Amino acid sequence: MVRFRGIRKSFGKAVAVAPTDLDIEEGHLVTLLGPSGCGKTTLLRMVAGLETPTDGDIFIRDKRINDTPVHQRNLGMIFQNYALFPHKTIYDNVAFGLKYRNVPREEIRGKVGRALEMVRLPGVENRMPAQLSGGQQQRIALARAIVIEPDVLLMDEPLSALDENLREEMRREIDNLQRILGVTTIFVTHDQREALSMSDKIVVIKAGVIQQVGDPETVYNRPANHFVADFLGHSNFVAGRVEERRGDLVMVRLDSGFLLRAEHPGQWRAGQKVEVVIRAQRFEAFLKADYQAEDGVNYFEGTIKDRSYMGGEVNYFIDIGHKEELHVISMMRSRFFQVGDVVSVQVARRHCHLLALPEEKEPA
Ligand SMILES: Nc1ncnc2c1ncn2[C@@H]1O[C@H](COP(=O)(O)OP(=O)(O)O)[C@@H](O)[C@H]1O
Ligand SMILES: [Mg+2]
């Protein structure tokens, strides 16, 4: 539905978006995810026609749109600040795009009514924006975007101005509506939870460069590199060397001395330097006195240095020696450890994800 081919954008000498190829399938919700300043908004604005690419082409439904003016691209847009017209009624706000397209009056009335029902605010046509709450105004912005039946819906951090509870509600609302309408959607966020929960596909971006494109499970469980693993979720990174590989089973000797058996397809070879990524939630922890690993593999031992209670979960920071620390998140199903407790920590081999590390240069 949307194709980027060699799209690049510079502002003077600064590169906001490095040459980018990306395909967005019809009906999908695709998230552009990355830290502030990585080029998400710039990419979106190029689709919208609010920014001109320095290089490359953008296609919507196989039509090159680089030179198509904003108002001739059939797009719905929602931004962080809802930007309703404050002096127009809700009806006029939602009807705006339709009037602009010279849709007959009666048809407009019907479409506006249906759009307001879709966002579960029927009957507010005669109110003014200021009479609605922030969340309601954002739903009106959503109604205004979908009423024109856009080819593509563009959303730039639409939830970030809302408070926590409302954000969750709106997130589900957008998710449902997008699926019901089947409208192709590009959703920009820096919030990994939003991205993981809504997306058909996540595009992880760092400094204008795409790091990985994949469905939420792939991006979370099989991060392509350190940046992706670090940006999504709470990750531990432990360095080591491959000792041997048998099929998909890779034995890794960590620099800290521990031995890990990872289940990871790929061309790993003995002696290769690797970084093992282990999610903080994937560990099981026991008091050392209560548990001893049979063969000592996939097993760490250490002392709780710090912990923070988060309600449903507890974060532990465990000193495992060799100046290494593990971050372990426990869902409190088992027991509650104290600072100073000596614990055994275990991780299943399928939760050990390997990343290749560059070899250090041999001294000349
Ligand atoms: N109009 C502009 N002029 C100059 N630099 C810009 C402009 N818009 C964006 N940038 C720069 O481009 C980079 C990407 O910005 P942006 O796309 O807004 O990132 P994001 O939305 O991911 O936070 C940033 O370094 C930003 O400062
Ligand atoms: Mg932005």
mmCIF file of C-alpha atoms and ligand atoms in Angstrom:
data_model
loop_
_atom_site.group_PDB
_atom_site.id
_atom_site.type_symbol
_atom_site.label_atom_id
_atom_site.label_comp_id
_atom_site.label_asym_id
_atom_site.label_seq_id
_atom_site.Cartn_x
_atom_site.Cartn_y
_atom_site.Cartn_z
ATOM 1 C CA MET A 1 0.000 0.000 0.000
ATOM 2 C CA VAL A 2 2.832 2.367 0.887
ATOM 3 C CA ARG A 3 6.345 1.903 -0.460
ATOM 4 C CA PHE A 4 9.449 3.875 0.391
ATOM 5 C CA ARG A 5 12.266 3.517 -2.106
ATOM 6 C CA GLY A 6 15.616 5.072 -1.260
ATOM 7 C CA ILE A 7 13.902 7.758 0.750
ATOM 8 C CA ARG A 8 16.320 10.162 2.358
ATOM 9 C CA LYS A 9 15.892 13.487 4.122
ATOM 10 C CA SER A 10 18.530 15.976 5.149
ATOM 11 C CA PHE A 11 18.108 19.316 6.826
ATOM 12 C CA GLY A 12 21.211 21.193 5.727
ATOM 13 C CA LYS A 13 24.073 18.912 6.702
ATOM 14 C CA ALA A 14 22.037 16.962 9.238
ATOM 15 C CA VAL A 15 20.651 13.638 8.044
ATOM 16 C CA ALA A 16 17.208 13.055 9.562
ATOM 17 C CA VAL A 17 16.407 9.933 7.527
ATOM 18 C CA ALA A 18 19.119 7.821 5.888
ATOM 19 C CA PRO A 19 18.239 6.091 2.596
ATOM 20 C CA THR A 20 15.273 3.926 3.488
ATOM 21 C CA ASP A 21 13.318 1.153 1.793
ATOM 22 C CA LEU A 22 10.131 0.056 3.455
ATOM 23 C CA ASP A 23 6.907 -1.665 2.407
ATOM 24 C CA ILE A 24 3.635 -1.295 4.268
ATOM 25 C CA GLU A 25 0.948 -3.842 3.423
ATOM 26 C CA GLU A 26 -2.672 -2.894 2.908
ATOM 27 C CA GLY A 27 -4.757 -3.077 6.085
ATOM 28 C CA HIS A 28 -1.749 -3.328 8.374
ATOM 29 C CA LEU A 29 -0.944 -1.194 11.358
ATOM 30 C CA VAL A 30 2.761 -0.482 11.167
ATOM 31 C CA THR A 31 4.608 1.283 13.960
ATOM 32 C CA LEU A 32 7.652 3.451 13.546
ATOM 33 C CA LEU A 33 9.419 3.027 16.870
ATOM 34 C CA GLY A 34 12.547 4.729 18.104
ATOM 35 C CA PRO A 35 13.916 7.334 20.499
ATOM 36 C CA SER A 36 13.209 11.009 20.130
ATOM 37 C CA GLY A 37 14.991 12.567 17.160
ATOM 38 C CA CYS A 38 15.454 9.319 15.185
ATOM 39 C CA GLY A 39 13.411 10.556 12.219
ATOM 40 C CA LYS A 40 9.953 9.069 12.798
ATOM 41 C CA THR A 41 8.028 12.301 12.341
ATOM 42 C CA THR A 42 10.083 13.225 9.305
ATOM 43 C CA LEU A 43 9.203 9.913 7.638
ATOM 44 C CA LEU A 44 5.532 10.417 8.405
ATOM 45 C CA ARG A 45 5.550 14.001 7.201
ATOM 46 C CA MET A 46 7.047 12.890 3.896
ATOM 47 C CA VAL A 47 4.113 10.505 3.401
ATOM 48 C CA ALA A 48 1.736 13.318 4.304
ATOM 49 C CA GLY A 49 3.395 15.689 1.859
ATOM 50 C CA LEU A 50 4.362 18.141 4.584
ATOM 51 C CA GLU A 51 8.051 17.477 3.953
ATOM 52 C CA THR A 52 9.806 16.881 0.634
ATOM 53 C CA PRO A 53 12.252 13.976 0.402
ATOM 54 C CA THR A 54 15.828 14.944 -0.460
ATOM 55 C CA ASP A 55 16.095 11.702 -2.453
ATOM 56 C CA GLY A 56 13.962 8.710 -3.308
ATOM 57 C CA ASP A 57 10.344 7.928 -4.067
ATOM 58 C CA ILE A 58 7.191 7.249 -2.103
ATOM 59 C CA PHE A 59 4.389 5.221 -3.643
ATOM 60 C CA ILE A 60 0.824 4.806 -2.464
ATOM 61 C CA ARG A 61 -1.038 2.038 -4.295
ATOM 62 C CA ASP A 62 1.723 1.960 -6.944
ATOM 63 C CA LYS A 63 1.312 5.649 -7.679
ATOM 64 C CA ARG A 64 4.365 7.803 -7.083
ATOM 65 C CA ILE A 65 3.163 10.608 -4.837
ATOM 66 C CA ASN A 66 6.307 12.723 -4.407
ATOM 67 C CA ASP A 67 4.728 15.558 -6.353
ATOM 68 C CA THR A 68 1.128 15.091 -5.263
ATOM 69 C CA PRO A 69 -0.032 18.059 -3.145
ATOM 70 C CA VAL A 70 -1.075 17.358 0.460
ATOM 71 C CA HIS A 71 -4.803 17.777 -0.132
ATOM 72 C CA GLN A 72 -4.804 15.396 -3.082
ATOM 73 C CA ARG A 73 -3.285 12.575 -1.054
ATOM 74 C CA ASN A 74 -6.199 10.764 0.524
ATOM 75 C CA LEU A 75 -4.775 10.589 4.022
ATOM 76 C CA GLY A 76 -6.142 10.864 7.556
ATOM 77 C CA MET A 77 -3.821 12.466 10.081
ATOM 78 C CA ILE A 78 -3.737 12.610 13.842
ATOM 79 C CA PHE A 79 -1.074 14.299 15.869
ATOM 80 C CA GLN A 80 -0.082 14.513 19.489
ATOM 81 C CA ASN A 81 -1.972 17.723 20.153
ATOM 82 C CA TYR A 82 -5.417 17.041 18.809
ATOM 83 C CA ALA A 83 -5.508 20.336 16.908
ATOM 84 C CA LEU A 84 -9.262 20.608 16.542
ATOM 85 C CA PHE A 85 -10.527 23.962 15.336
ATOM 86 C CA PRO A 86 -11.454 25.556 18.682
ATOM 87 C CA HIS A 87 -14.143 27.894 17.286
ATOM 88 C CA LYS A 88 -15.912 25.284 15.178
ATOM 89 C CA THR A 89 -18.484 22.827 16.485
ATOM 90 C CA ILE A 90 -17.640 19.137 16.659
ATOM 91 C CA TYR A 91 -19.832 18.654 13.601
ATOM 92 C CA ASP A 92 -17.864 21.203 11.587
ATOM 93 C CA ASN A 93 -14.586 19.785 12.820
ATOM 94 C CA VAL A 94 -15.438 16.262 11.716
ATOM 95 C CA ALA A 95 -17.113 17.418 8.491
ATOM 96 C CA PHE A 96 -14.146 19.558 7.464
ATOM 97 C CA GLY A 97 -12.478 17.108 5.075
ATOM 98 C CA LEU A 98 -15.800 16.153 3.495
ATOM 99 C CA LYS A 99 -16.849 19.759 2.826
ATOM 100 C CA TYR A 100 -13.451 20.320 1.320
ATOM 101 C CA ARG A 101 -14.124 17.411 -1.027
ATOM 102 C CA ASN A 102 -17.558 18.854 -1.975
ATOM 103 C CA VAL A 103 -19.477 15.904 -0.593
ATOM 104 C CA PRO A 104 -23.255 16.656 -0.655
ATOM 105 C CA ARG A 105 -24.719 18.005 2.593
ATOM 106 C CA GLU A 106 -26.989 15.060 3.408
ATOM 107 C CA GLU A 107 -24.209 12.580 2.846
ATOM 108 C CA ILE A 108 -21.924 14.586 5.142
ATOM 109 C CA ARG A 109 -24.532 14.463 7.910
ATOM 110 C CA GLY A 110 -24.746 10.682 7.701
ATOM 111 C CA LYS A 111 -20.985 10.155 7.534
ATOM 112 C CA VAL A 112 -20.274 12.471 10.475
ATOM 113 C CA GLY A 113 -22.920 10.687 12.561
ATOM 114 C CA ARG A 114 -21.444 7.292 11.766
ATOM 115 C CA ALA A 115 -17.872 8.452 12.459
ATOM 116 C CA LEU A 116 -18.947 9.778 15.874
ATOM 117 C CA GLU A 117 -20.592 6.448 16.617
ATOM 118 C CA MET A 118 -17.407 4.669 15.618
ATOM 119 C CA VAL A 119 -15.441 6.620 18.229
ATOM 120 C CA ARG A 120 -18.290 6.098 20.715
ATOM 121 C CA LEU A 121 -19.247 9.753 21.014
ATOM 122 C CA PRO A 122 -22.600 9.866 19.244
ATOM 123 C CA GLY A 123 -24.676 13.014 19.519
ATOM 124 C CA VAL A 124 -21.955 15.540 20.349
ATOM 125 C CA GLU A 125 -22.290 17.331 16.986
ATOM 126 C CA ASN A 126 -23.299 20.678 18.468
ATOM 127 C CA ARG A 127 -20.746 20.888 21.244
ATOM 128 C CA MET A 128 -17.539 22.894 21.084
ATOM 129 C CA PRO A 129 -14.116 21.239 21.511
ATOM 130 C CA ALA A 130 -13.482 22.984 24.845
ATOM 131 C CA GLN A 131 -16.585 21.271 26.260
ATOM 132 C CA LEU A 132 -14.961 17.871 25.780
ATOM 133 C CA SER A 133 -12.191 16.222 27.774
ATOM 134 C CA GLY A 134 -8.723 15.628 26.322
ATOM 135 C CA GLY A 135 -9.489 12.008 25.598
ATOM 136 C CA GLN A 136 -12.790 12.904 23.944
ATOM 137 C CA GLN A 137 -11.101 15.555 21.808
ATOM 138 C CA GLN A 138 -8.587 12.984 20.662
ATOM 139 C CA ARG A 139 -11.477 10.700 19.676
ATOM 140 C CA ILE A 140 -12.972 13.552 17.663
ATOM 141 C CA ALA A 141 -9.629 13.938 15.927
ATOM 142 C CA LEU A 142 -9.843 10.223 15.157
ATOM 143 C CA ALA A 143 -13.386 10.631 13.790
ATOM 144 C CA ARG A 144 -12.215 13.512 11.630
ATOM 145 C CA ALA A 145 -9.378 11.396 10.254
ATOM 146 C CA ILE A 146 -11.480 8.330 9.393
ATOM 147 C CA VAL A 147 -14.578 10.116 8.090
ATOM 148 C CA ILE A 148 -12.930 10.745 4.728
ATOM 149 C CA GLU A 149 -12.186 7.002 4.340
ATOM 150 C CA PRO A 150 -8.480 7.607 3.887
ATOM 151 C CA ASP A 151 -6.135 5.303 1.960
ATOM 152 C CA VAL A 152 -3.719 5.596 4.836
ATOM 153 C CA LEU A 153 -4.101 6.795 8.402
ATOM 154 C CA LEU A 154 -1.055 8.613 9.798
ATOM 155 C CA MET A 155 -0.706 8.981 13.546
ATOM 156 C CA ASP A 156 2.159 10.798 15.223
ATOM 157 C CA GLU A 157 2.357 9.959 18.924
ATOM 158 C CA PRO A 158 -1.410 10.426 19.284
ATOM 159 C CA LEU A 159 -1.502 9.128 22.840
ATOM 160 C CA SER A 160 1.433 10.905 24.422
ATOM 161 C CA ALA A 161 -0.578 13.901 25.651
ATOM 162 C CA LEU A 162 -3.006 11.659 27.541
ATOM 163 C CA ASP A 163 -2.555 10.418 31.077
ATOM 164 C CA GLU A 164 -1.697 6.781 31.744
ATOM 165 C CA ASN A 165 -5.186 5.252 32.133
ATOM 166 C CA LEU A 166 -6.707 7.188 29.290
ATOM 167 C CA ARG A 167 -3.768 6.297 27.100
ATOM 168 C CA GLU A 168 -4.414 2.600 27.590
ATOM 169 C CA GLU A 169 -8.106 3.059 26.785
ATOM 170 C CA MET A 170 -7.402 5.098 23.658
ATOM 171 C CA ARG A 171 -4.751 2.643 22.555
ATOM 172 C CA ARG A 172 -7.294 -0.172 22.588
ATOM 173 C CA GLU A 173 -9.833 2.037 20.883
ATOM 174 C CA ILE A 174 -7.490 2.906 18.030
ATOM 175 C CA ASP A 175 -6.443 -0.714 17.752
ATOM 176 C CA ASN A 176 -10.065 -1.940 17.512
ATOM 177 C CA LEU A 177 -11.145 0.759 15.124
ATOM 178 C CA GLN A 178 -8.176 0.163 12.857
ATOM 179 C CA ARG A 179 -9.050 -3.522 12.660
ATOM 180 C CA ILE A 180 -12.752 -2.926 12.071
ATOM 181 C CA LEU A 181 -12.080 -0.411 9.301
ATOM 182 C CA GLY A 182 -9.063 -2.298 7.959
ATOM 183 C CA VAL A 183 -7.416 1.013 7.170
ATOM 184 C CA THR A 184 -3.682 0.936 6.500
ATOM 185 C CA THR A 185 -2.094 2.816 9.387
ATOM 186 C CA ILE A 186 1.337 4.221 10.108
ATOM 187 C CA PHE A 187 1.643 4.833 13.825
ATOM 188 C CA VAL A 188 4.597 6.731 15.271
ATOM 189 C CA THR A 189 5.630 6.202 18.864
ATOM 190 C CA HIS A 190 8.650 6.074 21.145
ATOM 191 C CA ASP A 191 6.720 3.820 23.537
ATOM 192 C CA GLN A 192 7.661 0.166 23.116
ATOM 193 C CA ARG A 193 4.537 -1.064 24.907
ATOM 194 C CA GLU A 194 2.288 0.776 22.480
ATOM 195 C CA ALA A 195 4.249 -0.646 19.577
ATOM 196 C CA LEU A 196 4.258 -4.215 20.883
ATOM 197 C CA SER A 197 0.572 -4.267 21.701
ATOM 198 C CA MET A 198 -0.882 -2.760 18.521
ATOM 199 C CA SER A 199 1.342 -3.493 15.581
ATOM 200 C CA ASP A 200 1.215 -5.971 12.753
ATOM 201 C CA LYS A 201 4.741 -4.845 12.063
ATOM 202 C CA ILE A 202 7.244 -2.769 14.010
ATOM 203 C CA VAL A 203 9.951 -0.710 12.335
ATOM 204 C CA VAL A 204 12.711 0.057 14.823
ATOM 205 C CA ILE A 205 14.690 3.163 13.921
ATOM 206 C CA LYS A 206 17.897 4.617 15.316
ATOM 207 C CA ALA A 207 19.384 7.879 14.069
ATOM 208 C CA GLY A 208 17.484 7.780 10.778
ATOM 209 C CA VAL A 209 18.435 4.175 10.030
ATOM 210 C CA ILE A 210 16.059 1.197 10.186
ATOM 211 C CA GLN A 211 17.454 -1.415 12.582
ATOM 212 C CA GLN A 212 14.837 -4.133 12.226
ATOM 213 C CA VAL A 213 11.425 -4.709 10.689
ATOM 214 C CA GLY A 214 9.286 -7.499 12.056
ATOM 215 C CA ASP A 215 6.160 -8.541 13.884
ATOM 216 C CA PRO A 216 6.142 -7.773 17.625
ATOM 217 C CA GLU A 217 7.140 -11.281 18.697
ATOM 218 C CA THR A 218 10.092 -11.418 16.341
ATOM 219 C CA VAL A 219 11.373 -7.988 17.252
ATOM 220 C CA TYR A 220 11.017 -8.760 20.957
ATOM 221 C CA ASN A 221 12.280 -12.348 21.004
ATOM 222 C CA ARG A 222 14.763 -12.186 18.162
ATOM 223 C CA PRO A 223 16.203 -8.663 18.232
ATOM 224 C CA ALA A 224 18.560 -8.074 15.317
ATOM 225 C CA ASN A 225 21.141 -6.166 17.309
ATOM 226 C CA HIS A 226 22.086 -4.651 20.653
ATOM 227 C CA PHE A 227 20.125 -1.463 20.062
ATOM 228 C CA VAL A 228 16.853 -3.273 19.373
ATOM 229 C CA ALA A 229 17.334 -5.621 22.330
ATOM 230 C CA ASP A 230 18.060 -2.659 24.564
ATOM 231 C CA PHE A 231 15.257 -0.426 23.316
ATOM 232 C CA LEU A 232 12.498 -3.022 23.652
ATOM 233 C CA GLY A 233 12.166 -4.588 27.057
ATOM 234 C CA HIS A 234 14.558 -4.961 29.940
ATOM 235 C CA SER A 235 17.561 -6.858 28.713
ATOM 236 C CA ASN A 236 20.684 -8.282 30.273
ATOM 237 C CA PHE A 237 23.737 -8.444 28.043
ATOM 238 C CA VAL A 238 26.451 -10.888 28.985
ATOM 239 C CA ALA A 239 29.558 -11.385 26.894
ATOM 240 C CA GLY A 240 31.286 -14.681 26.167
ATOM 241 C CA ARG A 241 32.685 -17.037 23.562
ATOM 242 C CA VAL A 242 31.131 -19.954 21.742
ATOM 243 C CA GLU A 243 32.633 -23.214 23.001
ATOM 244 C CA GLU A 244 30.788 -25.510 20.684
ATOM 245 C CA ARG A 245 27.722 -25.816 18.532
ATOM 246 C CA ARG A 246 25.550 -28.849 17.915
ATOM 247 C CA GLY A 247 22.757 -28.022 15.519
ATOM 248 C CA ASP A 248 20.749 -25.233 17.116
ATOM 249 C CA LEU A 249 22.374 -25.718 20.504
ATOM 250 C CA VAL A 250 25.215 -23.369 21.255
ATOM 251 C CA MET A 251 27.406 -23.647 24.342
ATOM 252 C CA VAL A 252 28.741 -20.276 25.471
ATOM 253 C CA ARG A 253 31.428 -19.680 28.100
ATOM 254 C CA LEU A 254 30.738 -16.294 29.623
ATOM 255 C CA ASP A 255 33.553 -13.924 30.534
ATOM 256 C CA SER A 256 32.302 -14.254 34.099
ATOM 257 C CA GLY A 257 32.976 -18.008 33.960
ATOM 258 C CA PHE A 258 29.382 -19.235 33.879
ATOM 259 C CA LEU A 259 28.316 -21.639 31.166
ATOM 260 C CA LEU A 260 25.195 -21.050 29.072
ATOM 261 C CA ARG A 261 23.474 -23.352 26.632
ATOM 262 C CA ALA A 262 21.512 -21.320 24.111
ATOM 263 C CA GLU A 263 19.010 -22.542 21.584
ATOM 264 C CA HIS A 264 19.654 -20.375 18.585
ATOM 265 C CA PRO A 265 19.776 -21.295 14.890
ATOM 266 C CA GLY A 266 22.611 -19.700 12.968
ATOM 267 C CA GLN A 267 26.163 -20.117 11.854
ATOM 268 C CA TRP A 268 27.887 -19.887 15.196
ATOM 269 C CA ARG A 269 31.424 -21.202 15.342
ATOM 270 C CA ALA A 270 33.659 -22.229 18.209
ATOM 271 C CA GLY A 271 35.784 -19.351 19.473
ATOM 272 C CA GLN A 272 33.412 -16.669 18.173
ATOM 273 C CA LYS A 273 32.748 -13.707 20.454
ATOM 274 C CA VAL A 274 29.067 -13.293 21.282
ATOM 275 C CA GLU A 275 26.772 -11.301 23.448
ATOM 276 C CA VAL A 276 23.918 -13.191 25.087
ATOM 277 C CA VAL A 277 20.682 -11.269 25.548
ATOM 278 C CA ILE A 278 18.464 -12.432 28.401
ATOM 279 C CA ARG A 279 15.225 -10.661 29.231
ATOM 280 C CA ALA A 280 14.879 -9.680 32.873
ATOM 281 C CA GLN A 281 11.506 -11.481 33.077
ATOM 282 C CA ARG A 282 12.899 -14.796 31.806
ATOM 283 C CA PHE A 283 14.797 -15.799 34.932
ATOM 284 C CA GLU A 284 13.676 -17.943 37.750
ATOM 285 C CA ALA A 285 15.241 -17.117 41.074
ATOM 286 C CA PHE A 286 15.539 -19.235 44.199
ATOM 287 C CA LEU A 287 17.260 -18.844 47.517
ATOM 288 C CA LYS A 288 20.569 -20.608 47.034
ATOM 289 C CA ALA A 289 19.924 -22.764 50.089
ATOM 290 C CA ASP A 290 16.763 -24.113 48.406
ATOM 291 C CA TYR A 291 18.135 -24.821 44.974
ATOM 292 C CA GLN A 292 21.198 -26.261 43.316
ATOM 293 C CA ALA A 293 21.459 -26.630 39.554
ATOM 294 C CA GLU A 294 22.168 -30.188 38.462
ATOM 295 C CA ASP A 295 24.858 -29.563 35.900
ATOM 296 C CA GLY A 296 25.532 -25.904 36.611
ATOM 297 C CA VAL A 297 24.533 -24.853 33.106
ATOM 298 C CA ASN A 298 22.239 -21.834 32.531
ATOM 299 C CA TYR A 299 22.624 -21.040 36.145
ATOM 300 C CA PHE A 300 24.027 -18.010 37.936
ATOM 301 C CA GLU A 301 24.749 -17.369 41.546
ATOM 302 C CA GLY A 302 24.867 -14.020 43.230
ATOM 303 C CA THR A 303 23.857 -11.626 45.952
ATOM 304 C CA ILE A 304 20.879 -9.283 45.798
ATOM 305 C CA LYS A 305 22.299 -5.771 45.761
ATOM 306 C CA ASP A 306 19.162 -3.803 45.242
ATOM 307 C CA ARG A 307 15.492 -4.286 44.656
ATOM 308 C CA SER A 308 12.517 -2.159 43.785
ATOM 309 C CA TYR A 309 8.935 -3.086 44.429
ATOM 310 C CA MET A 310 6.631 -2.202 41.528
ATOM 311 C CA GLY A 311 3.311 -3.551 42.761
ATOM 312 C CA GLY A 312 2.776 -6.528 40.462
ATOM 313 C CA GLU A 313 6.454 -7.269 40.115
ATOM 314 C CA VAL A 314 9.787 -6.806 41.831
ATOM 315 C CA ASN A 315 13.017 -5.733 40.166
ATOM 316 C CA TYR A 316 16.132 -7.334 41.591
ATOM 317 C CA PHE A 317 19.698 -6.382 40.798
ATOM 318 C CA ILE A 318 21.982 -9.298 41.468
ATOM 319 C CA ASP A 319 25.744 -9.093 41.765
ATOM 320 C CA ILE A 320 27.121 -12.213 40.058
ATOM 321 C CA GLY A 321 30.775 -11.290 40.481
ATOM 322 C CA HIS A 322 33.293 -10.190 37.834
ATOM 323 C CA LYS A 323 31.694 -6.732 38.023
ATOM 324 C CA GLU A 324 28.577 -8.116 36.358
ATOM 325 C CA GLU A 325 25.071 -7.530 37.494
ATOM 326 C CA LEU A 326 21.849 -9.237 36.448
ATOM 327 C CA HIS A 327 18.528 -7.475 36.314
ATOM 328 C CA VAL A 328 15.820 -9.950 37.231
ATOM 329 C CA ILE A 329 12.119 -9.127 37.241
ATOM 330 C CA SER A 330 10.067 -11.463 39.363
ATOM 331 C CA MET A 331 6.292 -11.571 39.068
ATOM 332 C CA MET A 332 6.071 -12.433 42.795
ATOM 333 C CA ARG A 333 4.605 -15.838 42.131
ATOM 334 C CA SER A 334 7.322 -17.334 44.256
ATOM 335 C CA ARG A 335 9.024 -15.618 47.123
ATOM 336 C CA PHE A 336 10.150 -12.167 47.994
ATOM 337 C CA PHE A 337 13.919 -11.791 48.403
ATOM 338 C CA GLN A 338 15.753 -9.328 50.605
ATOM 339 C CA VAL A 339 18.829 -7.285 49.837
ATOM 340 C CA GLY A 340 21.807 -9.419 50.863
ATOM 341 C CA ASP A 341 20.117 -12.763 50.078
ATOM 342 C CA VAL A 342 22.314 -15.183 48.163
ATOM 343 C CA VAL A 343 20.317 -16.541 45.258
ATOM 344 C CA SER A 344 20.457 -19.020 42.416
ATOM 345 C CA VAL A 345 19.131 -17.776 39.108
ATOM 346 C CA GLN A 346 18.184 -19.966 36.213
ATOM 347 C CA VAL A 347 17.234 -19.304 32.629
ATOM 348 C CA ALA A 348 15.878 -21.674 29.977
ATOM 349 C CA ARG A 349 18.084 -22.076 26.924
ATOM 350 C CA ARG A 350 15.387 -20.876 24.542
ATOM 351 C CA HIS A 351 15.498 -17.540 26.364
ATOM 352 C CA CYS A 352 19.187 -17.014 25.618
ATOM 353 C CA HIS A 353 19.412 -14.968 22.440
ATOM 354 C CA LEU A 354 22.803 -14.611 20.767
ATOM 355 C CA LEU A 355 24.237 -11.586 19.027
ATOM 356 C CA ALA A 356 27.542 -11.656 17.184
ATOM 357 C CA LEU A 357 30.179 -9.336 18.612
ATOM 358 C CA PRO A 358 32.960 -7.900 16.487
ATOM 359 C CA GLU A 359 36.374 -9.484 17.142
ATOM 360 C CA GLU A 360 38.985 -7.153 18.526
ATOM 361 C CA LYS A 361 41.750 -6.400 16.103
ATOM 362 C CA GLU A 362 44.877 -8.450 16.721
ATOM 363 C CA PRO A 363 47.722 -6.150 17.776
ATOM 364 C CA ALA A 364 50.064 -5.647 14.834
HETATM 365 N N1 LIG B 1 12.483 21.315 10.026
HETATM 366 C C1 LIG B 1 13.628 20.826 10.507
HETATM 367 N N2 LIG B 1 14.781 21.519 10.385
HETATM 368 C C2 LIG B 1 15.940 21.028 10.855
HETATM 369 N N3 LIG B 1 16.075 19.853 11.450
HETATM 370 C C3 LIG B 1 14.965 19.110 11.617
HETATM 371 C C4 LIG B 1 13.692 19.553 11.157
HETATM 372 N N4 LIG B 1 12.771 18.608 11.448
HETATM 373 C C5 LIG B 1 13.451 17.607 12.062
HETATM 374 N N5 LIG B 1 14.759 17.908 12.169
HETATM 375 C C6 LIG B 1 15.806 17.057 12.744
HETATM 376 O O1 LIG B 1 15.707 15.759 12.162
HETATM 377 C C7 LIG B 1 15.893 14.749 13.109
HETATM 378 C C8 LIG B 1 14.689 13.842 13.151
HETATM 379 O O2 LIG B 1 13.603 14.549 13.703
HETATM 380 P P1 LIG B 1 12.155 13.927 13.855
HETATM 381 O O3 LIG B 1 11.753 13.301 12.567
HETATM 382 O O4 LIG B 1 11.270 14.971 14.401
HETATM 383 O O5 LIG B 1 12.416 12.797 14.950
HETATM 384 P P2 LIG B 1 11.366 12.002 15.859
HETATM 385 O O6 LIG B 1 10.003 12.240 15.354
HETATM 386 O O7 LIG B 1 11.799 10.569 15.728
HETATM 387 O O8 LIG B 1 11.568 12.505 17.249
HETATM 388 C C9 LIG B 1 16.184 15.441 14.429
HETATM 389 O O9 LIG B 1 17.568 15.513 14.609
HETATM 390 C C10 LIG B 1 15.586 16.818 14.229
HETATM 391 O O10 LIG B 1 16.264 17.762 15.005
HETATM 392 MG MG MG B 2 8.366 13.025 16.358
#
